[in-house]
Amino acid sequence: MKLSNCNKTTGQCNSCNIGWYGTNCQQNCSEGCLNNNCSKSDGTCPVCTAGWFDVRYCNNGWFGISCGSRCSSNCTAACDKSNGTCNDCRPNTVGPYCNSTCGSGCQPIPGNITCNRNGRCTSCIMGRYGDRCDNNCNITCNGGCDRYNGTCINGCIKGKTGEYCDKNCNDNCIHCKQDDDNSCTECKNGRWGTSCNELCSVNCKSQNASSTAQLPL
């Protein structure tokens, strides 16, 4: 029978079997340590010095000084042995630890990539724009806006003009072209002309007048 080796006076172990550490080698090394090997004194996993940084000898899926922390379940492959940041993320998860989801402004794409690792959306829901689709299109846009810069792409609501539909048509217009506030497509009552700056003849019948002639009594 092979006897274990310890200090004859104190009973403290001189060294531990693989997988154990502590004064009397009664504590388990973390299962995350590579080959179940750790420091006898404090249970930390061995370190390899690679250039200017240290790399822990952790099993894949584990990180930390004692390799006692699991990588996020959203990491693909492995994570950084020191701080746990993921090398890559599962689809539609974002952030250093892949523990966040795509923004609410992203257009969900079932079976495909809704956003990338940095949170950039593949496409936006109606009314949103920006990399993360977290900006609102102007409410004066007629429909949605450009995904990248927010310019209105389907024209403006009545009375508005400009790239962002944030300017007013001239005072005589009800509706004008998006690129020209003086090019009217609909005039206010009593007006006519390209920019609705002409007055209708006073002899024109008013639109709110009765269409039936009043007979004399």
Short mmCIF file of C-alpha atoms in Angstrom, two decimals:
data_model
loop_
_atom_site.label_atom_id
_atom_site.label_comp_id
_atom_site.label_asym_id
_atom_site.label_seq_id
_atom_site.Cartn_x
_atom_site.Cartn_y
_atom_site.Cartn_z
CA MET A 1 0.00 0.00 0.00
CA LYS A 2 1.35 3.42 -1.02
CA LEU A 3 1.13 5.93 1.81
CA SER A 4 0.37 9.61 1.20
CA ASN A 5 3.05 12.19 2.01
CA CYS A 6 2.46 14.87 4.66
CA ASN A 7 4.36 16.91 7.25
CA LYS A 8 5.17 14.64 10.16
CA THR A 9 4.40 17.35 12.71
CA THR A 10 1.40 19.25 11.33
CA GLY A 11 -0.13 16.70 9.01
CA GLN A 12 -0.24 19.23 6.20
CA CYS A 13 0.16 17.74 2.74
CA ASN A 14 3.38 18.51 0.91
CA SER A 15 1.57 18.20 -2.42
CA CYS A 16 -1.86 17.15 -3.64
CA ASN A 17 -3.17 14.60 -6.06
CA ILE A 18 -4.55 16.03 -9.29
CA GLY A 19 -8.00 17.48 -8.73
CA TRP A 20 -7.40 18.54 -5.12
CA TYR A 21 -5.98 21.57 -3.28
CA GLY A 22 -5.74 23.16 0.16
CA THR A 23 -3.64 22.63 3.28
CA ASN A 24 -4.83 19.07 3.63
CA CYS A 25 -5.81 18.59 -0.02
CA GLN A 26 -9.48 18.25 0.87
CA GLN A 27 -10.95 20.75 -1.60
CA ASN A 28 -11.79 19.96 -5.21
CA CYS A 29 -10.27 21.89 -8.08
CA SER A 30 -12.87 23.50 -10.33
CA GLU A 31 -14.15 21.19 -13.05
CA GLY A 32 -13.35 24.03 -15.41
CA CYS A 33 -9.58 23.67 -14.88
CA LEU A 34 -7.90 21.90 -17.76
CA ASN A 35 -7.10 18.30 -16.86
CA ASN A 36 -8.58 19.01 -13.42
CA ASN A 37 -5.28 20.58 -12.40
CA CYS A 38 -5.06 23.58 -10.02
CA SER A 39 -2.75 25.34 -7.57
CA LYS A 40 -2.35 23.54 -4.23
CA SER A 41 -2.45 26.79 -2.29
CA ASP A 42 -5.56 28.53 -3.61
CA GLY A 43 -7.21 26.36 -6.27
CA THR A 44 -6.49 28.73 -9.13
CA CYS A 45 -5.99 27.10 -12.50
CA PRO A 46 -2.53 27.22 -14.11
CA VAL A 47 -1.62 30.21 -16.28
CA CYS A 48 0.23 30.25 -19.57
CA THR A 49 2.03 33.51 -20.36
CA ALA A 50 1.54 34.19 -24.07
CA GLY A 51 3.39 37.31 -25.10
CA TRP A 52 2.11 40.26 -23.06
CA PHE A 53 -0.98 38.56 -21.62
CA ASP A 54 -1.79 35.48 -19.54
CA VAL A 55 -4.12 32.70 -20.61
CA ARG A 56 -5.83 30.46 -18.07
CA TYR A 57 -5.73 26.74 -18.62
CA CYS A 58 -9.52 26.36 -18.60
CA ASN A 59 -11.62 23.77 -20.33
CA ASN A 60 -13.72 25.11 -23.19
CA GLY A 61 -16.87 26.70 -21.82
CA TRP A 62 -15.24 27.94 -18.60
CA PHE A 63 -13.41 31.10 -17.53
CA GLY A 64 -12.07 33.00 -14.53
CA ILE A 65 -9.12 32.74 -12.14
CA SER A 66 -10.28 29.34 -10.97
CA CYS A 67 -12.10 28.53 -14.22
CA GLY A 68 -15.19 28.31 -12.05
CA SER A 69 -17.52 30.40 -14.22
CA ARG A 70 -19.34 29.09 -17.26
CA CYS A 71 -19.35 30.96 -20.56
CA SER A 72 -22.73 32.34 -21.60
CA SER A 73 -24.95 29.73 -23.22
CA ASN A 74 -25.28 32.14 -26.14
CA CYS A 75 -21.56 31.99 -26.90
CA THR A 76 -20.68 29.82 -29.86
CA ALA A 77 -17.52 27.73 -29.50
CA ALA A 78 -15.82 29.29 -26.46
CA CYS A 79 -15.27 32.51 -24.53
CA ASP A 80 -12.25 34.46 -23.30
CA LYS A 81 -10.61 32.46 -20.50
CA SER A 82 -9.98 35.58 -18.41
CA ASN A 83 -13.15 37.69 -18.65
CA GLY A 84 -15.76 35.45 -20.28
CA THR A 85 -16.46 37.61 -23.34
CA CYS A 86 -17.78 35.47 -26.18
CA ASN A 87 -15.72 34.84 -29.29
CA ASP A 88 -18.95 34.83 -31.26
CA CYS A 89 -22.71 34.86 -30.58
CA ARG A 90 -25.65 32.70 -31.44
CA PRO A 91 -27.89 34.31 -34.09
CA ASN A 92 -29.84 37.37 -32.91
CA THR A 93 -28.00 37.77 -29.62
CA VAL A 94 -25.70 40.74 -29.09
CA GLY A 95 -23.13 42.24 -26.76
CA PRO A 96 -19.75 41.14 -25.32
CA TYR A 97 -21.42 38.29 -23.45
CA CYS A 98 -24.15 37.67 -26.04
CA ASN A 99 -26.70 38.24 -23.29
CA SER A 100 -28.80 40.88 -25.06
CA THR A 101 -31.26 40.55 -27.91
CA CYS A 102 -31.86 42.56 -31.07
CA GLY A 103 -33.55 45.93 -30.52
CA SER A 104 -37.33 46.27 -30.67
CA GLY A 105 -37.01 48.38 -33.82
CA CYS A 106 -35.46 45.52 -35.81
CA GLN A 107 -37.74 43.75 -38.25
CA PRO A 108 -37.91 40.10 -37.09
CA ILE A 109 -36.74 37.71 -39.81
CA PRO A 110 -37.78 34.16 -38.88
CA GLY A 111 -35.08 31.66 -39.75
CA ASN A 112 -32.58 34.38 -40.62
CA ILE A 113 -30.40 37.05 -39.03
CA THR A 114 -32.46 39.83 -37.44
CA CYS A 115 -29.36 41.69 -36.21
CA ASN A 116 -25.62 41.12 -36.04
CA ARG A 117 -23.27 40.77 -33.05
CA ASN A 118 -23.06 44.57 -32.68
CA GLY A 119 -26.83 44.95 -32.71
CA ARG A 120 -27.12 46.33 -36.27
CA CYS A 121 -30.52 45.36 -37.65
CA THR A 122 -30.84 43.68 -41.03
CA SER A 123 -33.97 45.78 -41.64
CA CYS A 124 -36.26 48.07 -39.63
CA ILE A 125 -39.93 47.95 -38.78
CA MET A 126 -42.07 50.64 -40.40
CA GLY A 127 -41.40 54.05 -38.90
CA ARG A 128 -37.87 53.37 -37.63
CA TYR A 129 -34.38 53.99 -39.01
CA GLY A 130 -30.70 53.84 -38.00
CA ASP A 131 -28.22 50.97 -37.53
CA ARG A 132 -30.18 49.71 -34.53
CA CYS A 133 -33.52 51.01 -35.84
CA ASP A 134 -33.88 53.02 -32.65
CA ASN A 135 -34.73 56.35 -34.32
CA ASN A 136 -38.28 57.35 -35.28
CA CYS A 137 -39.12 58.59 -38.77
CA ASN A 138 -40.88 61.97 -38.81
CA ILE A 139 -44.62 61.54 -38.38
CA THR A 140 -45.05 63.89 -41.34
CA CYS A 141 -43.55 61.28 -43.70
CA ASN A 142 -46.16 59.59 -45.88
CA GLY A 143 -45.29 56.05 -44.85
CA GLY A 144 -41.77 55.01 -43.83
CA CYS A 145 -38.40 56.67 -44.25
CA ASP A 146 -34.94 55.75 -45.51
CA ARG A 147 -33.42 53.03 -43.34
CA TYR A 148 -30.07 54.79 -43.04
CA ASN A 149 -30.67 58.55 -42.85
CA GLY A 150 -34.36 59.00 -42.03
CA THR A 151 -35.32 60.94 -45.16
CA CYS A 152 -38.95 60.44 -46.22
CA ILE A 153 -39.08 58.14 -49.25
CA ASN A 154 -42.80 58.08 -50.08
CA GLY A 155 -43.50 61.80 -49.98
CA CYS A 156 -45.09 63.91 -47.25
CA ILE A 157 -48.49 64.30 -45.69
CA LYS A 158 -50.57 67.27 -46.88
CA GLY A 159 -49.08 70.63 -46.08
CA LYS A 160 -45.51 69.38 -45.60
CA THR A 161 -42.43 69.35 -47.84
CA GLY A 162 -38.65 68.73 -47.72
CA GLU A 163 -36.40 65.70 -47.42
CA TYR A 164 -37.63 65.05 -43.89
CA CYS A 165 -41.09 66.55 -44.49
CA ASP A 166 -40.30 69.06 -41.77
CA LYS A 167 -41.12 72.21 -43.76
CA ASN A 168 -44.46 73.77 -44.65
CA CYS A 169 -45.87 74.23 -48.14
CA ASN A 170 -46.58 77.84 -49.04
CA ASP A 171 -49.64 79.34 -47.35
CA ASN A 172 -51.88 78.97 -50.40
CA CYS A 173 -51.21 75.23 -50.91
CA ILE A 174 -53.03 72.34 -49.35
CA HIS A 175 -50.55 69.87 -50.86
CA CYS A 176 -47.20 70.55 -52.56
CA LYS A 177 -44.34 68.59 -54.05
CA GLN A 178 -41.74 67.21 -51.64
CA ASP A 179 -38.86 68.97 -53.40
CA ASP A 180 -40.56 72.34 -53.96
CA ASP A 181 -42.81 74.09 -51.47
CA ASN A 182 -44.08 76.43 -54.20
CA SER A 183 -45.08 73.68 -56.63
CA CYS A 184 -48.62 72.96 -55.44
CA THR A 185 -50.67 69.93 -56.38
CA GLU A 186 -53.76 71.12 -54.49
CA CYS A 187 -54.83 74.69 -53.74
CA LYS A 188 -56.92 76.24 -50.99
CA ASN A 189 -60.41 77.37 -52.04
CA GLY A 190 -60.37 80.45 -54.18
CA ARG A 191 -56.80 79.89 -55.44
CA TRP A 192 -55.23 78.51 -58.59
CA GLY A 193 -51.87 78.35 -60.42
CA THR A 194 -48.62 76.44 -60.02
CA SER A 195 -48.01 77.96 -56.62
CA CYS A 196 -51.70 78.72 -55.93
CA ASN A 197 -50.92 82.42 -55.90
CA GLU A 198 -53.70 83.41 -58.32
CA LEU A 199 -57.21 84.29 -57.18
CA CYS A 200 -60.22 82.70 -58.84
CA SER A 201 -62.64 85.07 -60.59
CA VAL A 202 -65.27 86.56 -58.31
CA ASN A 203 -67.83 85.21 -60.77
CA CYS A 204 -66.84 81.60 -60.10
CA LYS A 205 -69.53 79.76 -58.18
CA SER A 206 -68.57 79.00 -54.60
CA GLN A 207 -68.17 75.32 -53.82
CA ASN A 208 -70.44 75.58 -50.80
CA ALA A 209 -73.25 77.33 -52.70
CA SER A 210 -76.46 75.41 -53.40
CA SER A 211 -76.43 73.68 -56.78
CA THR A 212 -80.19 74.22 -57.13
CA ALA A 213 -81.35 77.67 -58.26
CA GLN A 214 -83.81 79.36 -55.93
CA LEU A 215 -87.10 80.00 -57.80
CA PRO A 216 -89.01 83.30 -57.18
CA LEU A 217 -92.19 83.07 -55.15
#
